[in-house]
CSV table of C-alpha atoms in Angstrom, one decimal:
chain,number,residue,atom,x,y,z
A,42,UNK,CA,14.3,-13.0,-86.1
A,43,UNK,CA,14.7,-16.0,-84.1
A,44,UNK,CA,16.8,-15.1,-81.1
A,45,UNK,CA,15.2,-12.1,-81.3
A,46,UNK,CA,12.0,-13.9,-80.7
A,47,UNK,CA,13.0,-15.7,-78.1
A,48,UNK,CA,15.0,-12.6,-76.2
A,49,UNK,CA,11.5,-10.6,-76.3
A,50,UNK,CA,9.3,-14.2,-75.2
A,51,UNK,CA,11.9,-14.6,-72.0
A,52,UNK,CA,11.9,-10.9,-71.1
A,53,UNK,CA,8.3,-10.9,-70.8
A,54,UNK,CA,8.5,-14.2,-68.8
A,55,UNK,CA,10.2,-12.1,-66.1
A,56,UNK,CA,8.5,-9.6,-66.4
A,57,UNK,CA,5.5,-11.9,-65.4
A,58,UNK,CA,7.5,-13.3,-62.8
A,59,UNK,CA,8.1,-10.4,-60.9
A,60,UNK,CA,4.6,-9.2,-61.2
A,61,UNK,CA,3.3,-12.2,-59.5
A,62,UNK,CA,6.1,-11.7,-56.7
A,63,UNK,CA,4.4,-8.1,-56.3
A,64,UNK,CA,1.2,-9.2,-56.2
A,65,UNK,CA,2.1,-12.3,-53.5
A,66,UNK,CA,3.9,-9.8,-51.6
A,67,UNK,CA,1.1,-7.3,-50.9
A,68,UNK,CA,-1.5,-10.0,-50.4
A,69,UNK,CA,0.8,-11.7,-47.4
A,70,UNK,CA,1.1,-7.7,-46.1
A,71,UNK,CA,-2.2,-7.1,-46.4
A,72,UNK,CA,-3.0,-10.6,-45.2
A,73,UNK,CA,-0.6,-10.3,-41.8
A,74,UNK,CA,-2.0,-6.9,-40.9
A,75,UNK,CA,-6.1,-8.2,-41.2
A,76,UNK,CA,-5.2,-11.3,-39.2
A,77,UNK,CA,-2.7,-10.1,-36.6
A,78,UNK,CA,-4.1,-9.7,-33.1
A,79,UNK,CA,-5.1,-6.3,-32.1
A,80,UNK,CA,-3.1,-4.9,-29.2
A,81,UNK,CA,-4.8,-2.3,-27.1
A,82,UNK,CA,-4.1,1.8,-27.6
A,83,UNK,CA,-3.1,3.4,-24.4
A,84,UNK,CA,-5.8,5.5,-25.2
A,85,UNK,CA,-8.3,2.8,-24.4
A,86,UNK,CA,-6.3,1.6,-21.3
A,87,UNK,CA,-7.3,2.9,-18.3
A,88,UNK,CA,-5.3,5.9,-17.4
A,89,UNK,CA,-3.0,6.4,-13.9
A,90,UNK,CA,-4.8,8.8,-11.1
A,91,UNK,CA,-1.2,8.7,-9.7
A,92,UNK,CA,1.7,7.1,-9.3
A,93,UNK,CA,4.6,8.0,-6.6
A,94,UNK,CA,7.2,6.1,-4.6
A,95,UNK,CA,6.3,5.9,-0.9
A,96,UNK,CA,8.4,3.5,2.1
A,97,UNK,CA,12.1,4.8,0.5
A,98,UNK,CA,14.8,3.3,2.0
A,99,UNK,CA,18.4,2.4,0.6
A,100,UNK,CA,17.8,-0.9,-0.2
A,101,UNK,CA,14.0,-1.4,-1.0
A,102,UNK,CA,11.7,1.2,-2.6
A,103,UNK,CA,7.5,1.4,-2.7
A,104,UNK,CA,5.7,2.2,-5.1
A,105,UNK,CA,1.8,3.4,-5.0
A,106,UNK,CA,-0.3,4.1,-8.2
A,107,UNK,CA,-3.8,4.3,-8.6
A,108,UNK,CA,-6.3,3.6,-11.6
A,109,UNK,CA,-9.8,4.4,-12.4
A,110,UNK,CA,-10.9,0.6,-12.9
A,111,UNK,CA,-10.3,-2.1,-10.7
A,112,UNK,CA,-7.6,-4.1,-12.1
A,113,UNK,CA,-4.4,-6.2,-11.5
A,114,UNK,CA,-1.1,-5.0,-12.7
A,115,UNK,CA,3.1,-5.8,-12.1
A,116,UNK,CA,6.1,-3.7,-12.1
A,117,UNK,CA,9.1,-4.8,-13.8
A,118,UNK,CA,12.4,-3.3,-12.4
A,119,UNK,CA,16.3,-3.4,-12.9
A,120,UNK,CA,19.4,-1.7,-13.0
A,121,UNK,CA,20.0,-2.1,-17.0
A,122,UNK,CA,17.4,0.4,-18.9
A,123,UNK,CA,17.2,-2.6,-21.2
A,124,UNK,CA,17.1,-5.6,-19.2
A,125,UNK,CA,14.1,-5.9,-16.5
A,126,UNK,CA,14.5,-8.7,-15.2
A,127,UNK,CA,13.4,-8.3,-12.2
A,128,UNK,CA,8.8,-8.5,-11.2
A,129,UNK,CA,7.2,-7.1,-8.0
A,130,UNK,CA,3.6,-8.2,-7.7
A,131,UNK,CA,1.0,-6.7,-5.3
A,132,UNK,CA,1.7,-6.7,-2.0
A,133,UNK,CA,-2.0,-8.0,-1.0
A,134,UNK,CA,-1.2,-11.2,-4.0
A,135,UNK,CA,2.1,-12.3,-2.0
A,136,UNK,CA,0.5,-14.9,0.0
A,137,UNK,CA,-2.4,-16.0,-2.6
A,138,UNK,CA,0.1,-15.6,-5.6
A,139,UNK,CA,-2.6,-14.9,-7.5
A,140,UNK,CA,-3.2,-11.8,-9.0
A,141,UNK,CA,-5.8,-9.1,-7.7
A,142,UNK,CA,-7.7,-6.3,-9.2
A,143,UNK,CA,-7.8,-3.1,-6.8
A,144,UNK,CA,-8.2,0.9,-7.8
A,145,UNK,CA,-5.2,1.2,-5.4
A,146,UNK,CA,-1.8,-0.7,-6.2
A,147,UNK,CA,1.3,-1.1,-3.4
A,148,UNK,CA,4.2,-2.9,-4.4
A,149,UNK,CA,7.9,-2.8,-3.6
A,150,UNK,CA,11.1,-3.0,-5.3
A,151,UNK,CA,13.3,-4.9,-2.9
A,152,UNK,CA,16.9,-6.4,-2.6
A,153,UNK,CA,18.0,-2.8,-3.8
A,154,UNK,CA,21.2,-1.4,-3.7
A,155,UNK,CA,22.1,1.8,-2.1
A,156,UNK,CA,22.6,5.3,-4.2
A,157,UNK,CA,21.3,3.1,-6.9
A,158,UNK,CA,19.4,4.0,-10.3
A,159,UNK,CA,16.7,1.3,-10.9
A,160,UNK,CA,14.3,1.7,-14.0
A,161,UNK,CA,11.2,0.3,-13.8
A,162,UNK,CA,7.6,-0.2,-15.8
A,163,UNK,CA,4.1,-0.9,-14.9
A,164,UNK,CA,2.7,-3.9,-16.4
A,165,UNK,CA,-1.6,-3.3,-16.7
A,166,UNK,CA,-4.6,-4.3,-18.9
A,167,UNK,CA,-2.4,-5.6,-21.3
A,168,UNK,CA,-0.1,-2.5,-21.7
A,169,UNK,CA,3.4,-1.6,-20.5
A,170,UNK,CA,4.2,1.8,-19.8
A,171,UNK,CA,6.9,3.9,-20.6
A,172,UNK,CA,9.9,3.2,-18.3
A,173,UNK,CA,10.9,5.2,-15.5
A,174,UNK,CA,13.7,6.0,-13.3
A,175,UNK,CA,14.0,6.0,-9.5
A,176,UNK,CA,17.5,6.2,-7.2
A,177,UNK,CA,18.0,4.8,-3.7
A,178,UNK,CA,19.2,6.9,-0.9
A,179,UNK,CA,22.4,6.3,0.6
A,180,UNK,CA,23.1,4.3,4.0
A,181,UNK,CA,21.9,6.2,6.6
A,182,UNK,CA,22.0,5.9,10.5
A,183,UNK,CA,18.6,5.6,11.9
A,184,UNK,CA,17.3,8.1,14.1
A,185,UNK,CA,16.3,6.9,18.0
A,186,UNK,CA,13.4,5.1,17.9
A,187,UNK,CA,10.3,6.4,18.0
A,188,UNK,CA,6.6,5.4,18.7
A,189,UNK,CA,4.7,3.8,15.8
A,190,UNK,CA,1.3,5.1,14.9
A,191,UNK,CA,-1.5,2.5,14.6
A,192,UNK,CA,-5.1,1.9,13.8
A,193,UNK,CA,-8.1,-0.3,13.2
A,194,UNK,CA,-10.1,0.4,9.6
A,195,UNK,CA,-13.8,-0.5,9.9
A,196,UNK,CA,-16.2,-1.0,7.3
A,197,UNK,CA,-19.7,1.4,7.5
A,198,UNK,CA,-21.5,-2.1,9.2
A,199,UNK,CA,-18.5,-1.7,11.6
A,200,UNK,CA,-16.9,-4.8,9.9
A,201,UNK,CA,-13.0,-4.9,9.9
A,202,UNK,CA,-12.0,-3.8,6.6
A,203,UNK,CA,-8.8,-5.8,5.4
A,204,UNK,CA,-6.6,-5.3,2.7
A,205,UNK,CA,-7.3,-1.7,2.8
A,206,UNK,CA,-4.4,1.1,1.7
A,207,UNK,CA,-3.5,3.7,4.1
A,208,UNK,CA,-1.4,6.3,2.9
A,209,UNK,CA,0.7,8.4,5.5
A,210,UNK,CA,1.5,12.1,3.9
A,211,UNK,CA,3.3,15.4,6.1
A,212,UNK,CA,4.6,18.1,3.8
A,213,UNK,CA,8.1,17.5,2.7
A,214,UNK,CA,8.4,14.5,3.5
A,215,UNK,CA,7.6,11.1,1.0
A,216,UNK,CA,4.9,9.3,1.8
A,217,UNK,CA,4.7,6.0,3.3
A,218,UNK,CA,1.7,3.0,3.0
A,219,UNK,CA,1.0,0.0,4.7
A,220,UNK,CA,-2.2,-2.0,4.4
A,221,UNK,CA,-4.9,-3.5,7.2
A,222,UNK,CA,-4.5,-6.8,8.3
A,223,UNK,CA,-7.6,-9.5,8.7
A,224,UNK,CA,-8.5,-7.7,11.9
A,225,UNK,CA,-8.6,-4.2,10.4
A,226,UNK,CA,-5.6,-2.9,12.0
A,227,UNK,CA,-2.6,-1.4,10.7
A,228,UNK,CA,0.8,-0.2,12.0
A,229,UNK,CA,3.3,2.0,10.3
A,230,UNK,CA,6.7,2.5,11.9
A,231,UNK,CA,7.6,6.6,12.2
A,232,UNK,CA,11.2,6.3,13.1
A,233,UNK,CA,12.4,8.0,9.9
A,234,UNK,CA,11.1,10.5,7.0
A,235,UNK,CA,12.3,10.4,4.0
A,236,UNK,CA,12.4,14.4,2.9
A,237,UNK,CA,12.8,15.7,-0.9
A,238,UNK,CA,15.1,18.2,-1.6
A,239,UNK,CA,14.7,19.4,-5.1
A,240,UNK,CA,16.3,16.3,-7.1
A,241,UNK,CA,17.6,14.9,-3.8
A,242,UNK,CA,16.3,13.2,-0.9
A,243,UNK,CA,17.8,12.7,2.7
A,244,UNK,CA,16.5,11.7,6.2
A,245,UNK,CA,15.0,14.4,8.2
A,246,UNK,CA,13.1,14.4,11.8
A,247,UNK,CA,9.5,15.2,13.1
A,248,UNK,CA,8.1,16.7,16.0
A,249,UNK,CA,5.0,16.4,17.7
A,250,UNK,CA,3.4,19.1,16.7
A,251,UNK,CA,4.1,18.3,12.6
A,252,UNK,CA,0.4,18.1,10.5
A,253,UNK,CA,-0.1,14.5,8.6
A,254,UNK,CA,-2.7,13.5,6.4
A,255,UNK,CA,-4.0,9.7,6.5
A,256,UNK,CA,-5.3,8.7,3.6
A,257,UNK,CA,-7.3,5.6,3.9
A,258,UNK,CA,-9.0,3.5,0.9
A,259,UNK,CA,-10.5,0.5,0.3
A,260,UNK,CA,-10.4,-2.3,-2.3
A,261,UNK,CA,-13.3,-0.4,-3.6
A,262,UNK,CA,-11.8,2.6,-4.1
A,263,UNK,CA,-13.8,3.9,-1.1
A,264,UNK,CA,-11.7,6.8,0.5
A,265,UNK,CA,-11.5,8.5,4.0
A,266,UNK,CA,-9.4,11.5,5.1
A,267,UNK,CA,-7.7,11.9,8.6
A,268,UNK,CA,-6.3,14.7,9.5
A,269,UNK,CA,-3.7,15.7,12.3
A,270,UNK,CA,-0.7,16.1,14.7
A,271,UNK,CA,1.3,13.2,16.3
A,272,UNK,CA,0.6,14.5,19.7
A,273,UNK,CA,-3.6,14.2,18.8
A,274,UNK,CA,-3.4,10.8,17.1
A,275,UNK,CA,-1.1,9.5,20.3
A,276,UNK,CA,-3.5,11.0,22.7
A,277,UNK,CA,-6.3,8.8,20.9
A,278,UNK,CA,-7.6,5.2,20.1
A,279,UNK,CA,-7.4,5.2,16.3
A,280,UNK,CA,-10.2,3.7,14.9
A,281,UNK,CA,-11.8,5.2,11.7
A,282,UNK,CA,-15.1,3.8,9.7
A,283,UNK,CA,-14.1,3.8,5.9
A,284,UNK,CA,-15.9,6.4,3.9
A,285,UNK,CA,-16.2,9.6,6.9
A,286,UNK,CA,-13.3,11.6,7.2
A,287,UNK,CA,-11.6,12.8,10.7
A,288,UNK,CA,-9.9,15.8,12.4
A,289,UNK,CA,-8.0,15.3,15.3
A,290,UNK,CA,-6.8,18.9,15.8
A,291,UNK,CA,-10.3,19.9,16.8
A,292,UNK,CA,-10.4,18.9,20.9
A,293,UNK,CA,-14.2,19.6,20.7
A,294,UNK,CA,-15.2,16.7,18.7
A,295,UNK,CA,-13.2,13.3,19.7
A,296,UNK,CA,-15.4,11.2,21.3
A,297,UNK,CA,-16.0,8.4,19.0
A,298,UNK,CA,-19.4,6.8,18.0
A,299,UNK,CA,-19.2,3.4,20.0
A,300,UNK,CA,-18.1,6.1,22.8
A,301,UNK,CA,-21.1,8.0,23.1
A,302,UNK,CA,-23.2,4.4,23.2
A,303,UNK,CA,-21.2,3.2,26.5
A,304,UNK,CA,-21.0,7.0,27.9
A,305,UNK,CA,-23.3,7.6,31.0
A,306,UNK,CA,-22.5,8.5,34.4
A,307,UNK,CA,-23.1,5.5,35.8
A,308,UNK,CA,-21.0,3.5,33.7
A,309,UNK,CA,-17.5,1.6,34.9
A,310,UNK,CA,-15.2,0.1,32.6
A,311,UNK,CA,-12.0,-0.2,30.6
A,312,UNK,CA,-12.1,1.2,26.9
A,313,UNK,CA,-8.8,0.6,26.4
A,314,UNK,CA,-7.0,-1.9,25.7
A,315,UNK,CA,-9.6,-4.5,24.8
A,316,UNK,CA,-9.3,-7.9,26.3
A,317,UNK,CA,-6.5,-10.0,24.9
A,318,UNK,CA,-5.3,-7.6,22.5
A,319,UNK,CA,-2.0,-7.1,21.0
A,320,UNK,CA,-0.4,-3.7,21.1
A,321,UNK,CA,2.4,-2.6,19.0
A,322,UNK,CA,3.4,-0.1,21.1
A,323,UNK,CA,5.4,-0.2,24.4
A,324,UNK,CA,4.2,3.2,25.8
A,325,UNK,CA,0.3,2.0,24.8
A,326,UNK,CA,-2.8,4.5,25.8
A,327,UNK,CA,-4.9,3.7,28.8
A,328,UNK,CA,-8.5,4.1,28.9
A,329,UNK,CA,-11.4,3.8,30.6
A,330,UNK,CA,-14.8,5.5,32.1
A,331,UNK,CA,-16.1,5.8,35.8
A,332,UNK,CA,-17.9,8.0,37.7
A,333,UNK,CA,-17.3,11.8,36.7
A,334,UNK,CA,-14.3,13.6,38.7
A,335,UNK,CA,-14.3,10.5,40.8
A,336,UNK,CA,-10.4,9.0,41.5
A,337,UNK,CA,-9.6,6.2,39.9
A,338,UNK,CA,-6.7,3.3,40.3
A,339,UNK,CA,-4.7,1.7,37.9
A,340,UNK,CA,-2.2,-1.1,37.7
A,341,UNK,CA,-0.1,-3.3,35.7
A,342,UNK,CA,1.0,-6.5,36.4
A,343,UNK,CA,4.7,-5.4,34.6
A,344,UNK,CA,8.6,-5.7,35.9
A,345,UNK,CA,8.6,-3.1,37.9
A,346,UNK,CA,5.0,-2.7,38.2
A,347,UNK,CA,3.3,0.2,36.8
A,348,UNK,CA,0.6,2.2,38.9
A,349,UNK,CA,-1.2,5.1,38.9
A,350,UNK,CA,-4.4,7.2,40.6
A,351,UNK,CA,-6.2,9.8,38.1
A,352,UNK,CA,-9.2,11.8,38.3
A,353,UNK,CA,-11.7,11.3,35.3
A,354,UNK,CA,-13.3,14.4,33.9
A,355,UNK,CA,-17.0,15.7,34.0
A,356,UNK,CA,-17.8,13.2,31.7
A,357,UNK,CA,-16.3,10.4,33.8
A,358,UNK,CA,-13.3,9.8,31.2
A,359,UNK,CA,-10.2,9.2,31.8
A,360,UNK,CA,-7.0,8.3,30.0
A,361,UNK,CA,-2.7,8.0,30.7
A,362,UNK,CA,-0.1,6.8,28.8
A,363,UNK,CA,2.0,3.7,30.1
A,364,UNK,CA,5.7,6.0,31.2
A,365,UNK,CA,8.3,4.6,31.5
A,366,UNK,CA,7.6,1.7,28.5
A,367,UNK,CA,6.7,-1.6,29.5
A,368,UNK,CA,9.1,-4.5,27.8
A,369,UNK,CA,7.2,-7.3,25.6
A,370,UNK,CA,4.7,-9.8,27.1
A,371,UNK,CA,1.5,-10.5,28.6
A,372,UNK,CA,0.2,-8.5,31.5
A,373,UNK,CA,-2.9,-7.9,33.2
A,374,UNK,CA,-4.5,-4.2,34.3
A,375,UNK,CA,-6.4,-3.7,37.2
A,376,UNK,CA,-8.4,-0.7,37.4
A,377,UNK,CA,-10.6,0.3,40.9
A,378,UNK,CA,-12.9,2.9,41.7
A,379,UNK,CA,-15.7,3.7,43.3
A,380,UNK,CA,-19.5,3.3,42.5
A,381,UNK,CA,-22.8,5.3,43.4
A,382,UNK,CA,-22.9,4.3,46.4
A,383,UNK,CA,-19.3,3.7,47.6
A,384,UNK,CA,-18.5,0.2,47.0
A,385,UNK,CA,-15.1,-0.8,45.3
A,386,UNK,CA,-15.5,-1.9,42.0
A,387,UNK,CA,-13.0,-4.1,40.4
A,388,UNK,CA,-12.3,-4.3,37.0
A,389,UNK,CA,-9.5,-6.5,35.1
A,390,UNK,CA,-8.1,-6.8,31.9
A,391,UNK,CA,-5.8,-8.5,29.7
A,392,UNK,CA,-2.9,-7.8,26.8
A,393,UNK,CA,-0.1,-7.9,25.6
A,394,UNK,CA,2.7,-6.1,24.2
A,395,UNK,CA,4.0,-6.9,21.2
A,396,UNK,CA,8.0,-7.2,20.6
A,397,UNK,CA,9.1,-4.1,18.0
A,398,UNK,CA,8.8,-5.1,14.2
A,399,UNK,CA,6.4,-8.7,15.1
A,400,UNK,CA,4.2,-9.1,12.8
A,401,UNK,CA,0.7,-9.8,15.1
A,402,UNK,CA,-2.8,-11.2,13.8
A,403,UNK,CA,-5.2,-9.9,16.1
A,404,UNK,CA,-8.8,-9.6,16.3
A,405,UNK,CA,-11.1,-6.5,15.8
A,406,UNK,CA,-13.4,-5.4,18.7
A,407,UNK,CA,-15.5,-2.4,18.4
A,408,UNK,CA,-15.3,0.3,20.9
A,409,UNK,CA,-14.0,3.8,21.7
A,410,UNK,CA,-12.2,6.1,19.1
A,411,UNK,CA,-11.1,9.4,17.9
A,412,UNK,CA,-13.2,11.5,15.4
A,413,UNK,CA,-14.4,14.6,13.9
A,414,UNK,CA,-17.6,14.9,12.1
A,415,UNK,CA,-18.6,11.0,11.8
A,416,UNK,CA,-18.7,8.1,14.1
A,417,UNK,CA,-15.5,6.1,14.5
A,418,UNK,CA,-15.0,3.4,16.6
A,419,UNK,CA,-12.8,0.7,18.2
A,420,UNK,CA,-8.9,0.8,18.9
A,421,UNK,CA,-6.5,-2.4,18.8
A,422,UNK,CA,-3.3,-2.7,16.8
A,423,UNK,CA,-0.9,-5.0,14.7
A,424,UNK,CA,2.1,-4.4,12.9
A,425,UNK,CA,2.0,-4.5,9.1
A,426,UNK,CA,5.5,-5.1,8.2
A,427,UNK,CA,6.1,-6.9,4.6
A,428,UNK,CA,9.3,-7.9,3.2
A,429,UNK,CA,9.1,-10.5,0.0
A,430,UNK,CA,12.0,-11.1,-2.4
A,431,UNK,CA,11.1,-10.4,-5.5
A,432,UNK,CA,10.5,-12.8,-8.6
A,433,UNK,CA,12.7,-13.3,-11.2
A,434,UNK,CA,11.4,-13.6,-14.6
A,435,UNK,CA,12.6,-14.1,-17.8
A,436,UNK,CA,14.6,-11.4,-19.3
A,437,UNK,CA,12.7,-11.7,-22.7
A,438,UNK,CA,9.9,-9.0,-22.6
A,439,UNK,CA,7.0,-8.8,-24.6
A,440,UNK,CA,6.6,-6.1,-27.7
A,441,UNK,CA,5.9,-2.4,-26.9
A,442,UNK,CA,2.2,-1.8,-27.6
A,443,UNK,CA,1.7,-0.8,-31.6
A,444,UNK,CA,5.3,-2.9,-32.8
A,445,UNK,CA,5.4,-6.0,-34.1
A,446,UNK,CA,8.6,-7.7,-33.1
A,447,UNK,CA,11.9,-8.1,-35.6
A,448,UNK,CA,11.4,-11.7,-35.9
A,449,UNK,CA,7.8,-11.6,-37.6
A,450,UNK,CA,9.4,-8.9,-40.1
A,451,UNK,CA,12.1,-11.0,-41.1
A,452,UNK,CA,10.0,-14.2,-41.7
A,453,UNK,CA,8.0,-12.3,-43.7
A,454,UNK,CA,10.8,-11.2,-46.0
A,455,UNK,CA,11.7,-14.5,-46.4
A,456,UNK,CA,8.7,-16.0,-47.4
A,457,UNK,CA,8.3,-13.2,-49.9
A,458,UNK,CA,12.1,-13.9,-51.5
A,459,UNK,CA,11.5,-17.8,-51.5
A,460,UNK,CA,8.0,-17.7,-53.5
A,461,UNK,CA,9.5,-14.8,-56.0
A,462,UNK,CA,12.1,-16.9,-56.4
A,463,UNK,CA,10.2,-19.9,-57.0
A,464,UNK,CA,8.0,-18.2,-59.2
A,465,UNK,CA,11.5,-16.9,-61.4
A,466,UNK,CA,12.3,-19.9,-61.5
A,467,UNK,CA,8.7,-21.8,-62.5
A,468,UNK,CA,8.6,-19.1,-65.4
């Protein structure tokens, strides 16, 4: 009767025991879950307008992706699915280092490797999302060199607008971005298309006569469409106010808002280029306004000299392209004409040429532009080439939204086995 006393008393002890180990158990559950930090849905994030790679080449690769809220994100990248080691930021935060909120990202993978696989993840509001895949192109030759396109970005108070996106699109072809400097102006080099090909992409040509569309938008997600051929946009100054949207394919309507203020009959003077401005181009448009079907001389102060006689039109415009191109430097253009009443009027100018691929900081000055159905204005140009190693980070990355990482889980267990123990033991 004794023992068997004593073997019912210890079996309830356990008994007791374990109980208590239960309870502890689901109050440090319950207890993690109520205190642990909530981590935001993807449902509540805000959502991607688009995402697509733009500026592909074999060893660095853009990407542009737009959200509807104004926020700052990353991209992490690598070779390794599982290892992203690798963070591109922003390409309007390299200089500050600071992160930016924009509706329109543009950053680029770089020191890539040719006919490469790279994963890669955007980083925003506090989520990651799921990890995608992207593959370099092999070394290819370049094709000969070709004009760049260029442009100055106002604002509607005729303001330069900087740090805004604009994103170059032809049919078949990826796209390819590049941003305004201080001065408004942009610069994108057209030497090469990238072309998709169902799963594959390869290098393909252009012609004069191929359509583009410009898509140009602002850090407040402010957008303006330009439409058109190479042939109308080099035929052009390219200046476009932010928020109106342009055709250059319709001849009827180019003449440009600051245009139409300076147009009269009795008006002399050079449009284009602006005094002391820097042009990316070697083959750069000339411009300028005299009396109407009046002859007009031009020359340039270039190795050999460049010069020229051309008849403006019944408007008193008139406009040539510098043939053959004029090498790098400063130069001065003289144009002469007549005035009402046959004197010679003198008119001078200076600019300068910029070498291919500087990168220029120039100064915005309103004037004559190309347009359809709005009032543009101003031409001047700067590259807008940008080429920033990437960071490395750490190649610890932090939890996928919803888990809580193996660590925690493990801790947990063994905080729940040391106190059952104990209390086994106690009893």
């Amino acid at each position: 009767m004794y023992y068997s006393h004593l073997f019912f008393k210890q079996r309830r002890k356990i008994s007791r025991s374990l109980i208590m180990s239960a309870l502890v158990s689901v109050f440090l559950c319950v207890l993690i879950i109520l205190v642990r930090p909530s981590i935001p849905s993807r449902a509540t994030n805000p959502s991607f307008i688009t995402l697509q790679p733009v500026n592909i080449k074999s060893t660095q690769i853009g990407l542009f992706w737009q959200t509807n809220e104004s926020l700052s994100g990353v991209i992490k990248y690598g070779k390794d699915f599982n290892n992203l080691n690798k963070l591109a930021i922003d390409e309007r935060d390299l200089e500050s280092k600071l992160p930016g909120k924009f509706y329109s990202h543009y950053m680029m993978l770089k020191n890539l490797e040719p006919n490469t696989t790279y994963y890669y993840q955007t980083f925003y509001n506090g989520v990651y999302s799921q990890i995608d895949k992207i593959k370099t192109p092999n070394i290819v030759k370049d094709i000969a060199s070709s004009k760049p396109i260029y442009g100055t970005i106002l604002q509607l108070n005729n303001q330069p607008s900087q740090n805004t996106i604009i994103l170059f699109e032809m049919e078949g072809f990826l796209p390819l971005v590049t941003i305004s400097k201080l001065s408004g102006e942009w610069l994108l080099s057209i030497e090469q298309f990238i072309a998709r090909k169902n799963e594959d992409i390869q290098l393909e040509t252009w012609n004069e006569n191929s359509l583009f569309t410009i898509k140009i938008i602002d850090e407040n997600g402010t957008m303006s469409i330009v439409t058109g051929t190479f042939m109308a946009l080099n035929n052009n100054n390219n200046s476009f106010i932010i928020g109106n949207n342009y055709n250059l394919v319709e001849e009827g309507n180019v003449k440009g808002a600051q245009t139409e203020k300076i147009l009269s009959k009795n008006n002399i003077d050079i449009i284009y280029p602006k005094e002391d401005s820097i042009i990316p181009a070697q083959s750069p448009l000339l411009k300028g306004l005299a009396l109407p079907l009046k002859e007009v001389y031009i020359s340039i102060n270039s190795q050999p000299q460049y010069n020229f006689r051309i008849q403006t039109n019944n408007k008193g415009e008139w406009k040539n392209i510098i043939s053959p191109s004029v090498q790098a430097g400063r130069y001065v253009i003289t144009m002469k004409t007549e005035d009402e009443k046959g004197n010679t009027v003198t008119l001078m100018r200076n600019f300068s040429i910029a070498k291919s691929g500087e990168q220029i900081l120039g100064t915005a000055t309103p004037e004559a532009s190309p347009t359809l159905d709005v009032n543009p204005i101003i031409p001047t140009e700067v590259p807008t080439i940008f080429i920033t190693s990437p960071t490395e980070i750490p190649t610890a990355t932090p939890p996928v939204t919803g888990q809580m990482q193996t660590i925690h889980l493990f801790l947990m267990s063994a905080v729940v086995l040391i106190i059952g123990a104990g209390l086994v033991l106690a009893f």
